[in-house]
Structures are given as C-alpha cells and as structure tokens.
Coordinates of C-alpha atoms in Angstrom, one line a residue:
M976 CA -0.4 0.2 0.6
E977 CA 1.3 3.3 -1.1
K978 CA 2.2 5.6 1.9
G979 CA 0.2 9.1 1.6
T980 CA 1.6 12.4 1.7
E981 CA 0.5 13.0 5.2
E982 CA 1.9 9.7 6.8
V983 CA 5.8 11.4 5.4
A984 CA 5.5 14.9 7.2
G985 CA 8.6 15.2 8.7
V986 CA 10.5 13.8 7.5
N987 CA 13.6 15.3 6.4
V988 CA 15.6 12.4 4.1
L989 CA 13.9 10.9 1.1
Q990 CA 15.0 8.0 -1.3
L991 CA 14.1 8.1 -4.5
T992 CA 12.6 5.5 -4.7
E993 CA 10.3 6.9 -2.4
I994 CA 8.7 9.1 -3.4
I995 CA 5.2 8.6 -4.5
G996 CA 5.5 11.5 -7.2
S997 CA 3.8 14.8 -8.0
A998 CA 1.3 14.0 -5.5
Q999 CA 4.5 14.7 -2.8
R1000 CA 5.7 18.0 -4.8
D1001 CA 5.9 20.3 -1.8
L1002 CA 7.9 17.7 0.1
V1003 CA 10.5 17.2 -2.6
G1004 CA 10.6 19.5 -5.0
G1005 CA 9.9 19.3 -8.8
K1006 CA 13.0 18.4 -9.9
A1007 CA 12.9 14.8 -7.0
A1008 CA 9.7 14.2 -8.3
G1009 CA 10.3 13.8 -11.8
L1010 CA 13.3 12.2 -11.0
A1011 CA 11.2 9.6 -8.8
G1012 CA 8.9 9.4 -11.9
L1013 CA 11.2 7.9 -14.2
I1014 CA 12.4 5.8 -11.5
R1015 CA 8.4 4.6 -11.8
L1016 CA 8.3 4.2 -15.2
S1017 CA 11.7 2.1 -14.7
E1018 CA 14.1 4.0 -16.2
R1019 CA 18.1 4.2 -15.5
V1020 CA 18.6 6.9 -12.8
P1021 CA 21.6 7.6 -10.5
D1022 CA 20.8 6.5 -7.0
G1023 CA 20.2 8.9 -4.8
F1024 CA 18.5 10.9 -2.2
C1025 CA 16.2 14.2 -1.5
V1026 CA 16.8 16.2 1.6
T1027 CA 12.9 17.3 1.9
T1028 CA 11.3 21.5 2.5
E1029 CA 10.5 19.7 5.9
A1030 CA 14.2 19.9 6.4
Y1031 CA 14.9 23.2 4.9
G1032 CA 12.1 24.6 6.4
S1033 CA 14.0 24.4 9.8
G1034 CA 16.7 26.0 9.1
E1035 CA 19.3 23.5 9.3
V1036 CA 20.3 20.8 7.4
P1037 CA 20.0 17.8 9.2
R1038 CA 23.6 16.4 9.3
A1039 CA 23.5 13.3 10.4
Q1040 CA 19.8 12.1 8.2
V1041 CA 22.1 13.2 5.0
L1042 CA 25.4 11.6 6.3
A1043 CA 23.7 7.9 6.7
A1044 CA 22.3 8.2 3.5
Y1045 CA 25.3 9.6 1.5
E1046 CA 26.8 6.9 3.2
H1047 CA 24.3 4.4 2.1
L1048 CA 25.0 6.1 -0.9
G1049 CA 28.1 4.6 -1.2
G1050 CA 30.0 8.3 -0.5
G1051 CA 32.4 9.2 -3.4
P1052 CA 31.5 11.8 -6.1
A1053 CA 27.9 13.1 -5.7
A1054 CA 25.7 15.8 -8.1
V1055 CA 23.7 18.3 -5.7
R1056 CA 20.6 19.4 -7.1
S1057 CA 18.1 22.0 -6.4
S1058 CA 14.4 20.5 -6.3
A1059 CA 12.3 23.7 -5.3
T1060 CA 8.4 23.4 -5.2
A1061 CA 8.3 26.0 -7.9
E1062 CA 10.6 24.0 -10.1
D1063 CA 9.9 22.1 -13.7
L1064 CA 6.0 23.5 -13.4
P1065 CA 4.2 22.5 -16.8
Y1066 CA 4.3 26.8 -17.6
A1067 CA 8.5 27.5 -16.0
S1068 CA 10.7 25.5 -15.9
F1069 CA 13.3 27.5 -13.3
A1070 CA 16.2 26.0 -16.1
G1071 CA 19.4 27.4 -14.2
Q1072 CA 17.7 29.7 -11.7
Q1073 CA 19.4 27.8 -8.8
D1074 CA 22.3 26.4 -8.0
T1075 CA 23.8 22.9 -8.9
Y1076 CA 27.1 21.2 -7.6
L1077 CA 28.9 18.6 -9.5
G1078 CA 31.3 16.2 -8.0
V1079 CA 30.6 16.6 -4.6
T1080 CA 33.1 15.0 -2.2
G1081 CA 32.7 14.3 1.2
G1082 CA 30.2 14.6 4.1
Q1083 CA 31.1 18.3 4.6
A1084 CA 31.7 19.1 1.3
L1085 CA 27.8 17.7 0.9
I1086 CA 26.1 20.1 3.4
E1087 CA 27.9 22.9 2.5
A1088 CA 26.7 22.2 -0.9
V1089 CA 22.6 21.4 0.3
E1090 CA 23.2 25.3 1.8
A1091 CA 24.6 26.3 -0.9
C1092 CA 21.9 24.9 -2.4
W1093 CA 19.0 26.8 0.1
A1094 CA 20.7 29.9 -0.3
S1095 CA 20.3 29.5 -4.1
L1096 CA 16.4 30.6 -3.5
H1097 CA 17.0 33.5 -2.4
T1098 CA 19.2 34.9 -5.6
E1099 CA 18.0 38.3 -7.2
R1100 CA 17.8 36.2 -10.5
A1101 CA 16.1 33.4 -8.9
R1102 CA 14.2 36.5 -7.1
A1103 CA 13.0 38.0 -10.8
Y1104 CA 12.7 34.7 -12.4
R1105 CA 9.8 34.3 -10.1
Q1106 CA 8.1 37.7 -10.3
G1107 CA 7.9 36.8 -13.6
H1108 CA 5.7 33.8 -13.6
G1109 CA 3.7 35.6 -10.6
I1110 CA 4.8 33.3 -8.2
P1111 CA 5.3 34.9 -4.8
H1112 CA 8.2 33.8 -3.5
D1113 CA 6.7 33.4 0.3
R1114 CA 5.2 30.1 -1.3
V1115 CA 8.4 28.7 -2.5
R1116 CA 10.9 26.1 -0.3
M1117 CA 13.3 24.5 -1.7
A1118 CA 14.9 20.3 -1.1
V1119 CA 17.7 19.3 -2.6
V1120 CA 18.5 16.3 -4.5
V1121 CA 21.7 14.2 -4.2
Q1122 CA 22.3 12.0 -7.1
R1123 CA 25.7 9.7 -7.0
M1124 CA 27.5 11.4 -9.4
V1125 CA 27.5 9.8 -13.0
D1126 CA 31.4 9.5 -14.6
A1127 CA 30.1 10.7 -18.2
E1128 CA 31.5 9.8 -22.0
T1129 CA 29.0 12.4 -23.4
A1130 CA 25.9 14.4 -22.5
G1131 CA 23.7 16.7 -23.0
V1132 CA 19.7 17.1 -23.5
L1133 CA 17.3 15.9 -25.8
F1134 CA 14.0 17.4 -26.4
T1135 CA 10.5 15.6 -28.1
A1136 CA 9.7 18.5 -29.8
D1137 CA 11.9 21.2 -31.4
P1138 CA 11.8 24.3 -29.1
L1139 CA 12.6 26.9 -31.0
T1140 CA 10.4 26.2 -34.2
G1141 CA 7.5 24.1 -32.1
R1142 CA 7.4 21.7 -34.5
R1143 CA 5.8 17.9 -33.1
G1144 CA 7.7 15.0 -34.9
V1145 CA 10.7 15.4 -34.8
C1146 CA 13.5 15.3 -31.7
V1147 CA 16.4 17.5 -31.3
V1148 CA 19.4 16.5 -29.4
D1149 CA 22.4 18.5 -27.9
A1150 CA 25.5 17.1 -27.3
A1151 CA 29.0 17.7 -25.8
P1152 CA 31.3 15.2 -24.3
G1153 CA 31.8 15.1 -20.4
L1154 CA 29.8 16.0 -18.6
G1155 CA 26.6 18.1 -19.9
T1156 CA 27.9 21.7 -18.4
T1157 CA 28.4 23.4 -21.8
V1158 CA 25.2 22.2 -23.4
V1159 CA 23.0 23.5 -19.5
D1160 CA 24.6 26.6 -19.7
G1161 CA 25.5 27.4 -23.5
A1162 CA 29.3 27.6 -22.6
A1163 CA 31.2 26.3 -25.8
A1164 CA 29.7 24.5 -29.0
V1165 CA 27.6 21.4 -29.1
D1166 CA 26.5 19.3 -31.3
H1167 CA 23.2 20.1 -32.9
Y1168 CA 21.0 16.8 -34.4
V1169 CA 17.0 17.0 -34.9
L1170 CA 16.2 13.5 -35.2
D1171 CA 13.0 12.7 -37.7
G1172 CA 13.1 9.2 -37.5
T1173 CA 14.8 8.7 -40.8
E1174 CA 17.4 6.3 -41.7
G1175 CA 21.4 7.1 -41.0
E1176 CA 20.4 10.4 -38.9
G1177 CA 23.5 11.6 -37.6
A1178 CA 25.6 9.2 -39.7
E1179 CA 27.8 13.1 -40.8
G1180 CA 29.6 12.8 -37.4
G1181 CA 29.5 14.5 -33.9
C1182 CA 30.0 13.2 -30.7
L1183 CA 26.8 10.7 -31.0
T1184 CA 26.6 7.5 -32.9
P1185 CA 23.5 7.5 -35.5
A1186 CA 23.0 4.5 -32.3
R1187 CA 22.9 6.1 -29.4
L1188 CA 20.7 8.9 -31.1
K1189 CA 18.2 6.4 -32.3
E1190 CA 18.3 5.2 -28.4
L1191 CA 17.8 8.6 -26.8
R1192 CA 14.4 8.9 -29.8
T1193 CA 12.9 6.2 -28.9
T1194 CA 13.5 6.8 -25.3
G1195 CA 12.9 10.3 -25.6
E1196 CA 9.4 9.4 -27.1
R1197 CA 8.9 6.8 -24.7
I1198 CA 8.8 8.2 -21.7
R1199 CA 6.4 10.6 -23.4
D1200 CA 4.2 8.6 -23.8
L1201 CA 3.9 6.6 -20.5
L1202 CA 3.7 10.1 -19.1
E1203 CA 0.4 10.9 -21.2
A1204 CA -0.9 7.6 -20.4
E1205 CA -0.8 8.2 -16.7
E1206 CA -1.9 12.0 -16.5
P1207 CA -4.2 12.0 -19.8
G1208 CA -4.9 15.5 -21.3
P1209 CA -2.4 17.6 -23.7
V1210 CA 0.3 15.8 -24.9
Q1211 CA 3.5 17.1 -22.5
E1212 CA 6.6 17.3 -24.8
Q1213 CA 9.2 16.2 -22.6
D1214 CA 12.7 18.4 -21.9
I1215 CA 15.3 15.3 -20.9
E1216 CA 19.0 16.0 -19.1
W1217 CA 21.2 12.3 -19.8
A1218 CA 24.3 11.2 -20.0
Y1219 CA 25.9 7.9 -21.1
D1220 CA 28.6 6.6 -19.3
R1221 CA 32.1 4.7 -19.8
D1222 CA 30.8 1.9 -20.4
G1223 CA 28.1 2.7 -22.8
R1224 CA 24.7 3.1 -20.9
L1225 CA 22.2 5.5 -20.8
W1226 CA 21.4 7.5 -17.5
L1227 CA 18.7 9.8 -17.2
L1228 CA 19.7 13.0 -15.1
Q1229 CA 16.0 14.7 -15.2
A1230 CA 12.9 15.2 -17.4
R1231 CA 10.7 18.5 -17.3
P1232 CA 7.6 19.6 -19.7
I1233 CA 8.9 22.0 -22.1
T1234 CA 7.6 25.7 -21.4
T1235 CA 8.7 27.3 -24.4
L1236 CA 5.9 25.6 -26.5
F1237 CA 2.9 27.2 -28.0
P1238 CA -0.3 24.7 -27.6
A1239 CA -1.1 22.4 -30.6
P1240 CA -4.5 22.8 -31.9
P1241 CA -7.2 20.7 -30.8
P1242 CA -8.0 17.1 -32.5
S1243 CA -10.5 18.1 -35.4
G1244 CA -11.1 14.3 -35.6
K1245 CA -10.6 14.8 -39.6
P1246 CA -7.5 12.9 -41.1
G1247 CA -4.8 14.5 -42.7
T1248 CA -2.3 17.1 -42.1
R1249 CA -4.3 20.4 -41.5
L1250 CA -3.8 24.4 -42.2
Y1251 CA -4.1 27.3 -39.4
V1252 CA -3.6 30.9 -39.5
E1253 CA -3.8 33.5 -37.0
F1254 CA -6.7 35.8 -37.3
G1255 CA -6.0 38.6 -34.3
H1256 CA -2.7 39.4 -35.1
V1257 CA -4.2 41.2 -38.3
Q1258 CA -6.6 43.2 -36.2
G1259 CA -4.5 44.3 -33.7
M1260 CA -5.3 41.5 -31.0
L1261 CA -1.9 40.9 -29.4
R1262 CA -2.8 39.6 -26.5
P1263 CA -5.2 36.3 -25.9
A1264 CA -9.4 36.6 -26.1
T1265 CA -11.3 36.3 -23.2
P1266 CA -13.7 33.2 -23.1
M1267 CA -16.7 36.1 -23.8
G1268 CA -14.6 37.2 -26.7
M1269 CA -13.4 34.5 -28.1
S1270 CA -17.2 33.0 -28.6
T1271 CA -18.3 36.0 -30.2
L1272 CA -15.5 37.1 -32.6
K1273 CA -15.9 33.1 -33.4
S1274 CA -19.4 33.6 -34.8
M1275 CA -18.2 37.7 -36.7
L1276 CA -15.4 36.1 -38.3
A1277 CA -17.0 33.1 -39.9
G1278 CA -19.7 35.0 -41.1
M1279 CA -17.8 37.8 -42.6
L1280 CA -15.3 34.4 -44.3
A1281 CA -18.8 33.5 -45.7
A1282 CA -19.0 36.9 -47.3
F1283 CA -15.9 35.7 -49.5
G1284 CA -17.4 32.3 -50.1
L1285 CA -15.0 30.4 -47.7
T1286 CA -16.3 27.9 -44.5
V1287 CA -14.0 28.7 -42.2
E1288 CA -13.8 26.9 -38.4
I1289 CA -12.7 29.4 -36.0
V1290 CA -10.6 27.5 -33.6
D1291 CA -9.2 28.4 -30.2
I1292 CA -5.6 27.5 -29.8
G1293 CA -3.8 29.2 -26.8
G1294 CA -6.6 32.4 -26.6
R1295 CA -6.0 32.8 -29.6
L1296 CA -8.2 32.8 -33.0
Y1297 CA -6.9 30.1 -36.2
G1298 CA -8.7 30.0 -39.0
D1299 CA -8.5 26.0 -40.2
L1300 CA -8.3 26.9 -43.8
T1301 CA -7.8 23.7 -44.6
D1302 CA -10.9 22.9 -46.4
A1303 CA -10.6 25.7 -48.1
L1304 CA -7.2 24.9 -49.3
R1305 CA -8.6 21.9 -50.9
D1306 CA -11.9 23.0 -52.3
P1307 CA -11.4 23.6 -55.6
S1308 CA -13.4 26.3 -56.5
T1309 CA -12.1 28.4 -53.4
R1310 CA -8.2 27.6 -52.9
Q1311 CA -7.1 30.3 -55.9
R1312 CA -10.0 33.0 -53.8
L1313 CA -7.6 32.2 -50.6
V1314 CA -4.7 32.9 -52.0
G1315 CA -6.1 36.7 -52.6
L1316 CA -7.3 36.9 -49.4
M1317 CA -4.0 36.0 -48.0
A1318 CA -2.6 38.9 -50.5
V1319 CA -5.2 41.3 -49.0
D1320 CA -5.4 40.7 -44.9
F1321 CA -2.2 39.0 -44.1
G1322 CA 0.2 40.0 -47.1
P1323 CA 2.7 38.7 -49.0
R1324 CA 4.5 36.3 -46.9
A1325 CA 2.1 34.3 -46.2
Q1326 CA 0.5 34.6 -50.1
K1327 CA 3.8 32.8 -50.7
A1328 CA 3.2 29.9 -48.5
V1329 CA -0.3 29.1 -49.3
E1330 CA 0.6 29.7 -53.2
H1331 CA 3.5 26.9 -51.7
L1332 CA 0.3 25.0 -50.7
L1333 CA -1.3 24.3 -53.6
D1334 CA 1.2 22.2 -55.2
D1335 CA 1.5 20.1 -51.9
P1336 CA -0.3 16.7 -52.0
R1337 CA -1.4 16.8 -48.6
F1338 CA -4.1 20.0 -49.7
A1339 CA -4.7 18.3 -53.7
P1340 CA -8.1 19.9 -54.3
M1341 CA -10.7 17.9 -53.3
K1342 CA -14.8 18.2 -54.0
A1343 CA -16.5 17.9 -50.4
P1344 CA -19.8 18.8 -49.6
R1345 CA -20.2 22.4 -48.5
K1346 CA -21.3 23.6 -44.7
R1347 CA -22.1 26.3 -43.6
S1348 CA -22.5 27.0 -39.8
A1349 CA -24.9 29.1 -38.4
A1350 CA -23.1 31.9 -37.6
A1351 CA -22.3 31.9 -41.7
L1352 CA -25.8 31.2 -42.6
R1353 CA -26.8 34.5 -40.9
T1354 CA -23.9 37.0 -41.1
G1355 CA -22.7 35.9 -43.9
P1356 CA -25.1 37.5 -46.3
K1357 CA -25.3 40.9 -44.7
A1358 CA -21.1 41.2 -44.8
A1359 CA -21.9 40.7 -48.7
V1360 CA -23.8 43.3 -48.6
G1361 CA -22.0 45.8 -46.6
I1362 CA -18.6 45.3 -48.3
L1363 CA -19.9 46.1 -51.2
G1364 CA -22.0 49.1 -50.0
A1365 CA -18.3 49.8 -48.3
L1366 CA -17.1 50.0 -52.0
A1367 CA -19.5 51.8 -53.6
R1368 CA -19.7 54.7 -51.4
P1369 CA -16.8 54.5 -48.7
E1370 CA -16.8 57.6 -47.5
R1371 CA -20.5 56.9 -46.1
A1372 CA -19.3 53.3 -45.1
R1373 CA -16.6 55.5 -43.3
A1374 CA -19.3 57.9 -41.4
R1375 CA -21.3 55.1 -40.6
V1376 CA -18.3 53.5 -38.6
F1377 CA -16.8 57.1 -36.7
G1378 CA -20.5 57.8 -35.8
E1379 CA -21.6 54.1 -34.5
I1380 CA -18.4 54.2 -32.2
E1381 CA -18.8 57.8 -31.4
R1382 CA -22.4 57.3 -30.3
L1383 CA -21.3 53.9 -28.0
R1384 CA -18.3 56.6 -26.5
E1385 CA -20.9 58.9 -25.0
E1386 CA -23.2 56.1 -24.0
P1387 CA -23.4 55.3 -20.5
V1388 CA -22.7 52.4 -19.3
T1389 CA -23.7 51.3 -16.0
D1390 CA -22.2 47.8 -14.8
P1391 CA -24.7 44.8 -13.9
A1392 CA -25.0 43.9 -10.3
T1393 CA -25.3 40.4 -11.3
T1394 CA -23.6 37.9 -13.2
A1395 CA -27.7 36.9 -14.0
E1396 CA -27.8 40.5 -15.2
L1397 CA -24.7 40.8 -17.1
L1398 CA -25.8 37.1 -18.2
D1399 CA -29.1 38.6 -19.9
L1400 CA -27.1 41.9 -21.2
V1401 CA -24.5 39.4 -23.3
E1402 CA -27.5 37.3 -24.8
R1403 CA -29.4 40.6 -25.4
D1404 CA -26.2 41.5 -27.4
A1405 CA -25.8 38.2 -29.1
E1406 CA -29.1 38.0 -30.2
S1407 CA -29.2 42.3 -31.2
S1408 CA -27.3 42.5 -34.6
T1409 CA -27.4 46.3 -34.6
L1410 CA -24.1 46.6 -33.5
A1411 CA -22.2 44.2 -35.9
D1412 CA -24.2 45.6 -38.3
A1413 CA -23.1 49.4 -37.8
I1414 CA -19.2 48.9 -37.0
V1415 CA -18.5 45.5 -38.8

C-alpha cells in the first residue's frame, strides 16, 4: 500500500525510490518528483536521495540523516541539485535559476553544498524569474536532490519537440563530450541534431553515433507517451537531461515539460495535415482573447469569411483566434480565392506560403459537400452587402462607422449588479445584430 503524503510529513530525508511522485511535490520539489516519476517508469536513474522541504523549513541541515543517506549511497562524488517546489512546472522550468554542484565529495562538502542550494533560492536572478511568472516568493520552498555522479563520456539534453520552431514529430538533441554543463549553460559549442526517425540520421559525425541517437529518440518518445498515459490530457512534450557513461549505458538525469511550446491545435477529428492561420494579429489583437470575446469573434469571423465564399472553422489555440483553412484550400472553387485573401489581409509572405501549399499533395483539390455554420448563414449575406456598399460608397461607410463608435463612447455605461444581469445583457447583445451591422 502506497504511503500518502500526510504519512511522511516531518521527514527530512527520503530516498528517490520512496517518493510517490507529483503528489509529494510540496515535500520534495519539482526535480525530485520528476526523477521519482522516471524511476516509477523503470527508467535508469542514478541512485540518490532528497533533503526535503521539511528540512529547509527547519533552517538547519539534518546532518546525521544526510550523512547516513550519503554513506548508504556509497560515498564518493555526488551531484547536489536544487529541487524547489516551483521548479519544473508545466509553464515555468526554472532552468538554471537555482544552483547545482557536481563532483561533491566528502560529508562536510556535501553539507555545505546543500546549504548553498538553499541559499540559491533567494538570489536576485531566482527572485526576478519568480516575479516574472507571478509566483509569490513566500510560497516557494527548497528541497535538494543528492545523486551518485555519472562518469559521463557524453551528456546533453533531449527535446521531444523542437523548442525553437514548435515542430512536433521531431526530436532535438544537443550533446557534448564529458559532463553536460557546457550544453546547459551554453558556454561552448555543442553538437546539434534534429531527429525525424529517418535512417542514417546523425551519421555525418559529432560525439553521438547513429545508434545512440536512435536510442535517445526512442527513449524520449517512450517517456512522453508513458507520462501521457498516466495523466490523460494535452500531450506534454519533454525536456530530458541524459548522460552516457564510460560503459555506454544511458542514464536519465531529469525530465520536465517543455515550457516554451505554443499549444498544439485541438484534435480536429479529420484525417491528414491541416492548415491554421492566426487572425488576431491582423486585427491588432496582440493578447489572448477572453472566453466571451472568443465566442463572439468566432461567430463574427465565420460570417465575414462566408461573404467571400469561404467556409472556415475558427479555432481557439492558446486563447488566440486561428482559422482552419484546410477545407477552403482543398476546395477547387475557393483555393485560388484564398490566395488573394491572404495577400489582402496577411501580406505577401503569407500569400507565398499558401501558393506553395497549392502544389502540396496533402492539400490536393478535393470535392466535398459544403457546410456552412449557423453563424456564417446568419452573418454572411449581411457582410456581403456591407462589403459591396462600402466599396461603392467608402466615405459614407466610413462616416457610419465613426458615427457609431462616437455614439457608443458617449453612451452611459452601468455595470450589471449581478452575474445573472450580466448574462442577460450578453444574450441581448448576441441576439441584436445592430452593433455588428453598423461597425463590422
């Protein structure tokens, strides 16, 4: 029977194999919880223990317990690594914000390294990082991971998706001979590999053989898939630190979510590759939309695009408005019109991209029943009339728009007193198209 978190409260030192996992993040911090997760998946992780946040809260290193755990580890060189409670979060990795000490040997040096890790929680760098992510300083505590050092022949980091381009379906590896510190801190040039599963990748040279690159790629994909199976939801692409020892064995030193990836589109339920274009920046909307704004803009944009004869599904990706243009690109009657629309609204680079996709076999012309959403059927005809009228009498259209904006500016505004009144107001505005007709 697994021990609950409440049963280990007050414990100052835990073996990594004793940690339940994410349920004990407040006790062992993010790094230790992640390592325990890898151990639970039967991955090869260096032996070690955790000096918990309970010890940090006491303000004094539990010397006897730490030295006993170090002796149980076999003594010798150890890696002493920070494991703050606000570390390795899905939205903030804290990579390099707290300190790590490698090759620590001897009891006194170990105690001092633990104290130094504690102190690194309060550096200006760490405080600025927390402030930038809205994490209160007084709610963060520090645990410390102590692990047996790997005598690394080669080490580095593995990403199960490209952290720079956001491309899924590839793995990215940065590697260097010896310890992985040069890879993590960027102090020297490293070997860089982008792996897509093709035969012979990496054969051009570098410190990793094709066989090791294949092992890294399959390991990363396995860990990602196993973690996804444990916690169903959006796929969490992984940032994994690793090392090969002198005997050629692969050791995993850390695994955490990649925090720089923009969210992937939600499942469309349709086969094949799809084309999404972001609409918000075209309209000067540089921030994510609120749920209410998203709902309104989805209907509005679908109707406006229907005026051009385009059936486009508006999708919420990361709180931003994206249009799924796949069906319009495959429709023989609208694909060329789509190129012209891109030139008007998105500029020449977007137009060139869509022109290129016209020759992509994945977007070959395909006749399919045309379906229009309720929003498109409701708004499309009015939008078409408005567009033609504005083209015929632009000054009149401009005067109408600015007149309506001025009327709204002068109109007294009273905040609804209750949520129910607010919802009534929203529903009335949704049913009334006067505002949309006059401005949009």
